[in-house]
Amino acid sequence: MVVVMEKGASTDQVKAMVERLHEFGFRTHLSEGVERTIIGAIGEKTAATIQLLEVSPGVEKIVPILQPFKLAGREFKQERSLVKAGSCVFGGTHVPVIAGPCAIESEEQFLECAQLVKQYGATMLRGGAYKPRTSPYAFQGLAKEGLRILSEAKRFTGLPVVTEVVNPRDLDDVAEHADMLQIGARNMQNFTLLHEAGLARKPILLKRGLSATVNELLMAAEYIISAGNDQVVLCERGIRTYETETRNTLDLSAIAAIHHLSHLPVIADPSHGTGKWRYVTPMSLAAVAVGADGLLVEVHPRPEEALSDGAQSLRPQVFADMMAKLKPIAAAVGREV
Ligand code: PEP
Ligand code: MN
């Protein structure tokens, strides 16, 4: 349920209410909005407890949450959340574009790519140091050396960086180097990892599983938020369908659905969503038109030499073109890139 405090409720009243809820055995999540404070309370409630809580000082009303995702849902919080990662803000008017290669392959490759995507307008850098590959024989990433290169690129460009964490054991290491931690599609329901991400003090980029429903994605976000971290950005990256022309089917209706169901920002990844570089620009434009709160795009200085996902990686010049085409589309929907 949500305890909605009155507009003028004092800090002491909010504090007292939180303590009261704890006495009744509830876990609480405070959300201080511009207008008023609301307290999410999770636990067993009886009509008698609700009656008592409802007449406590400073309380306006108590609203039950029917959605299964208690903290990620719109019932808990009506206004859209803003999630900040370094200088990047997801969920506001500006639409951040995260760009970089699938994997950090070497210092030269990554710094070259980082400098180019920055020049063409990217607002955040990406690059995998730990790569969850379908084949155990494929390039698995540079691990700690990759993290060092990531930090180097951050210093070199001044852009914030996001990278994937695959194993809970690496979480502290990754959090030391990255401004945002990515949980990949294959790990969307790795509940240990989700819980650990909930204890981290860094924003999380949570990608939709290959065959996960929107409901399951929001429940995965709920794991992170309920563990204490409400800085979650969701990512639609395509789902498995019977279509083979594209690697996955980028489900743009999920973006509209998530905005309806949840207050969390949601971005689109047309690179993994389509698997082919030719489709990345048109699907990026469509994603922004439908209301995506950001884009994640793979760019490689020489896609033909990429150690992973070359087929879906944009050449820097194509990325520059895409950025130019995005501007009028963003403007048409009241956003900017
Ligand atoms: C990635 O972003 O490089 C990646 C592996 O994505 P996903 O988890 O969506 O496949
Ligand atoms: Mn990739």
GROMACS .gro file of C-alpha atoms in nm, residues 116-297:
model
  182
  116LEU     CA    1   3.445   0.952  -3.224
  117VAL     CA    2   3.109   0.887  -3.059
  118LYS     CA    3   3.166   1.181  -2.827
  119GLN     CA    4   3.242   1.403  -3.126
  120TYR     CA    5   2.916   1.294  -3.290
  121GLY     CA    6   2.701   1.362  -2.984
  122ALA     CA    7   2.688   1.050  -2.765
  123THR     CA    8   2.616   1.131  -2.401
  124MET     CA    9   2.742   0.808  -2.246
  125LEU     CA   10   2.999   0.546  -2.343
  126ARG     CA   11   2.941   0.174  -2.343
  127GLY     CA   12   3.170  -0.125  -2.384
  128GLY     CA   13   3.167  -0.475  -2.241
  129ALA     CA   14   3.454  -0.597  -2.025
  130TYR     CA   15   3.269  -0.913  -1.920
  131LYS     CA   16   3.088  -1.058  -2.220
  132PRO     CA   17   2.817  -1.322  -2.177
  133ARG     CA   18   2.860  -1.508  -2.509
  134THR     CA   19   2.649  -1.788  -2.648
  135SER     CA   20   2.963  -1.991  -2.724
  136PRO     CA   21   3.230  -2.057  -2.459
  137TYR     CA   22   3.485  -2.040  -2.745
  138ALA     CA   23   3.388  -1.684  -2.845
  139PHE     CA   24   3.573  -1.374  -2.712
  140GLN     CA   25   3.476  -1.337  -2.347
  141GLY     CA   26   3.600  -0.982  -2.287
  142LEU     CA   27   3.912  -0.836  -2.126
  143ALA     CA   28   3.765  -0.847  -1.772
  144LYS     CA   29   3.968  -0.631  -1.527
  145GLU     CA   30   4.189  -0.495  -1.804
  146GLY     CA   31   3.868  -0.393  -1.982
  147LEU     CA   32   3.755  -0.203  -1.672
  148ARG     CA   33   4.086  -0.019  -1.659
  149ILE     CA   34   4.046   0.084  -2.026
  150LEU     CA   35   3.688   0.193  -1.952
  151SER     CA   36   3.811   0.427  -1.678
  152GLU     CA   37   4.078   0.557  -1.912
  153ALA     CA   38   3.812   0.638  -2.175
  154LYS     CA   39   3.602   0.813  -1.913
  155ARG     CA   40   3.899   1.033  -1.818
  156PHE     CA   41   3.987   1.089  -2.183
  157THR     CA   42   3.639   1.197  -2.297
  158GLY     CA   43   3.474   1.317  -1.976
  159LEU     CA   44   3.170   1.103  -2.062
  160PRO     CA   45   3.005   0.872  -1.807
  161VAL     CA   46   3.040   0.499  -1.876
  162VAL     CA   47   2.817   0.193  -1.853
  163THR     CA   48   2.931  -0.168  -1.861
  164GLU     CA   49   2.780  -0.507  -1.791
  165VAL     CA   50   2.825  -0.698  -1.470
  166VAL     CA   51   2.774  -1.072  -1.516
  167ASN     CA   52   2.880  -1.215  -1.184
  168PRO     CA   53   2.780  -1.077  -0.839
  169ARG     CA   54   3.141  -1.138  -0.733
  170ASP     CA   55   3.258  -0.864  -0.978
  171LEU     CA   56   3.002  -0.607  -0.871
  172ASP     CA   57   3.229  -0.398  -0.648
  173ASP     CA   58   3.503  -0.392  -0.912
  174VAL     CA   59   3.262  -0.286  -1.185
  175ALA     CA   60   3.097  -0.025  -0.963
  176GLU     CA   61   3.438   0.126  -0.893
  177HIS     CA   62   3.490   0.198  -1.265
  178ALA     CA   63   3.142   0.250  -1.410
  179ASP     CA   64   2.880   0.523  -1.362
  180MET     CA   65   2.604   0.276  -1.442
  181LEU     CA   66   2.589  -0.103  -1.412
  182GLN     CA   67   2.428  -0.304  -1.689
  183ILE     CA   68   2.243  -0.626  -1.620
  184GLY     CA   69   2.220  -0.811  -1.949
  185ALA     CA   70   1.925  -0.983  -2.110
  186ARG     CA   71   2.056  -1.327  -2.014
  187ASN     CA   72   2.072  -1.227  -1.651
  188MET     CA   73   1.740  -1.048  -1.620
  189GLN     CA   74   1.615  -1.318  -1.387
  190ASN     CA   75   1.943  -1.386  -1.207
  191PHE     CA   76   1.786  -1.304  -0.873
  192THR     CA   77   2.112  -1.310  -0.678
  193LEU     CA   78   2.259  -1.056  -0.917
  194LEU     CA   79   1.943  -0.842  -0.903
  195HIS     CA   80   1.953  -0.841  -0.524
  196GLU     CA   81   2.323  -0.745  -0.520
  197ALA     CA   82   2.249  -0.468  -0.773
  198GLY     CA   83   1.988  -0.347  -0.528
  199LEU     CA   84   2.258  -0.304  -0.265
  200ALA     CA   85   2.489  -0.116  -0.504
  201ARG     CA   86   2.507   0.260  -0.491
  202LYS     CA   87   2.513   0.299  -0.869
  203PRO     CA   88   2.224   0.328  -1.118
  204ILE     CA   89   2.130   0.006  -1.296
  205LEU     CA   90   2.053  -0.048  -1.664
  206LEU     CA   91   1.829  -0.353  -1.669
  207LYS     CA   92   1.782  -0.518  -2.007
  208ARG     CA   93   1.474  -0.717  -2.095
  209GLY     CA   94   1.529  -1.092  -2.114
  210LEU     CA   95   1.521  -1.263  -2.454
  211SER     CA   96   1.181  -1.412  -2.383
  212ALA     CA   97   1.064  -1.211  -2.086
  213THR     CA   98   0.726  -1.042  -2.072
  214VAL     CA   99   0.691  -0.676  -1.972
  215ASN     CA  100   0.548  -0.797  -1.643
  216GLU     CA  101   0.856  -1.014  -1.578
  217LEU     CA  102   1.086  -0.722  -1.663
  218LEU     CA  103   0.906  -0.502  -1.413
  219MET     CA  104   0.922  -0.778  -1.150
  220ALA     CA  105   1.299  -0.799  -1.210
  221ALA     CA  106   1.320  -0.422  -1.151
  222GLU     CA  107   1.119  -0.476  -0.835
  223TYR     CA  108   1.394  -0.706  -0.702
  224ILE     CA  109   1.647  -0.426  -0.740
  225ILE     CA  110   1.426  -0.153  -0.596
  226SER     CA  111   1.303  -0.360  -0.304
  227ALA     CA  112   1.665  -0.432  -0.210
  228GLY     CA  113   1.722  -0.056  -0.176
  229ASN     CA  114   1.819   0.087  -0.515
  230ASP     CA  115   1.548   0.280  -0.698
  231GLN     CA  116   1.786   0.411  -0.966
  232VAL     CA  117   1.675   0.172  -1.239
  233VAL     CA  118   1.653   0.231  -1.614
  234LEU     CA  119   1.484  -0.040  -1.822
  235CYS     CA  120   1.596  -0.138  -2.171
  236GLU     CA  121   1.394  -0.292  -2.453
  237ARG     CA  122   1.650  -0.487  -2.657
  238GLY     CA  123   1.433  -0.716  -2.867
  239ILE     CA  124   1.270  -1.046  -2.793
  240ARG     CA  125   1.270  -1.388  -2.960
  241THR     CA  126   0.999  -1.434  -3.217
  242TYR     CA  127   0.965  -1.655  -3.526
  243GLU     CA  128   1.116  -1.379  -3.743
  244THR     CA  129   1.464  -1.457  -3.874
  245GLU     CA  130   1.539  -1.150  -4.088
  246THR     CA  131   1.620  -0.967  -3.767
  247ARG     CA  132   1.821  -1.114  -3.477
  248ASN     CA  133   1.537  -1.029  -3.239
  249THR     CA  134   1.212  -0.838  -3.271
  250LEU     CA  135   1.243  -0.492  -3.118
  251ASP     CA  136   0.919  -0.462  -2.925
  252LEU     CA  137   0.845  -0.091  -2.941
  253SER     CA  138   0.500  -0.142  -2.794
  254ALA     CA  139   0.679  -0.246  -2.473
  255ILE     CA  140   0.800   0.114  -2.439
  256ALA     CA  141   0.445   0.248  -2.448
  257ALA     CA  142   0.332  -0.030  -2.213
  258ILE     CA  143   0.612   0.034  -1.963
  259HIS     CA  144   0.533   0.405  -1.958
  260HIS     CA  145   0.173   0.316  -1.881
  261LEU     CA  146   0.255   0.063  -1.609
  262SER     CA  147   0.568   0.209  -1.450
  263HIS     CA  148   0.733   0.536  -1.353
  264LEU     CA  149   1.079   0.407  -1.452
  265PRO     CA  150   1.261   0.540  -1.759
  266VAL     CA  151   1.290   0.296  -2.050
  267ILE     CA  152   1.543   0.311  -2.331
  268ALA     CA  153   1.571   0.117  -2.658
  269ASP     CA  154   1.861  -0.088  -2.794
  270PRO     CA  155   1.800  -0.125  -3.168
  271SER     CA  156   2.146  -0.285  -3.215
  272HIS     CA  157   2.067  -0.607  -3.029
  273GLY     CA  158   1.702  -0.555  -3.120
  274THR     CA  159   1.766  -0.599  -3.493
  275GLY     CA  160   2.116  -0.750  -3.521
  276LYS     CA  161   2.178  -0.562  -3.848
  277TRP     CA  162   2.334  -0.218  -3.875
  278ARG     CA  163   2.100  -0.114  -4.161
  279TYR     CA  164   1.799  -0.131  -3.935
  280VAL     CA  165   1.952   0.053  -3.641
  281THR     CA  166   1.888   0.410  -3.763
  282PRO     CA  167   1.521   0.359  -3.863
  283MET     CA  168   1.444   0.173  -3.540
  284SER     CA  169   1.622   0.441  -3.331
  285LEU     CA  170   1.403   0.705  -3.493
  286ALA     CA  171   1.093   0.497  -3.425
  287ALA     CA  172   1.197   0.435  -3.063
  288VAL     CA  173   1.237   0.807  -2.994
  289ALA     CA  174   0.904   0.875  -3.165
  290VAL     CA  175   0.732   0.625  -2.936
  291GLY     CA  176   0.879   0.791  -2.628
  292ALA     CA  177   1.203   0.605  -2.548
  293ASP     CA  178   1.397   0.781  -2.271
  294GLY     CA  179   1.727   0.701  -2.434
  295LEU     CA  180   1.905   0.485  -2.690
  296LEU     CA  181   2.182   0.230  -2.667
  297VAL     CA  182   2.368   0.185  -2.993
   0.00000   0.00000   0.00000
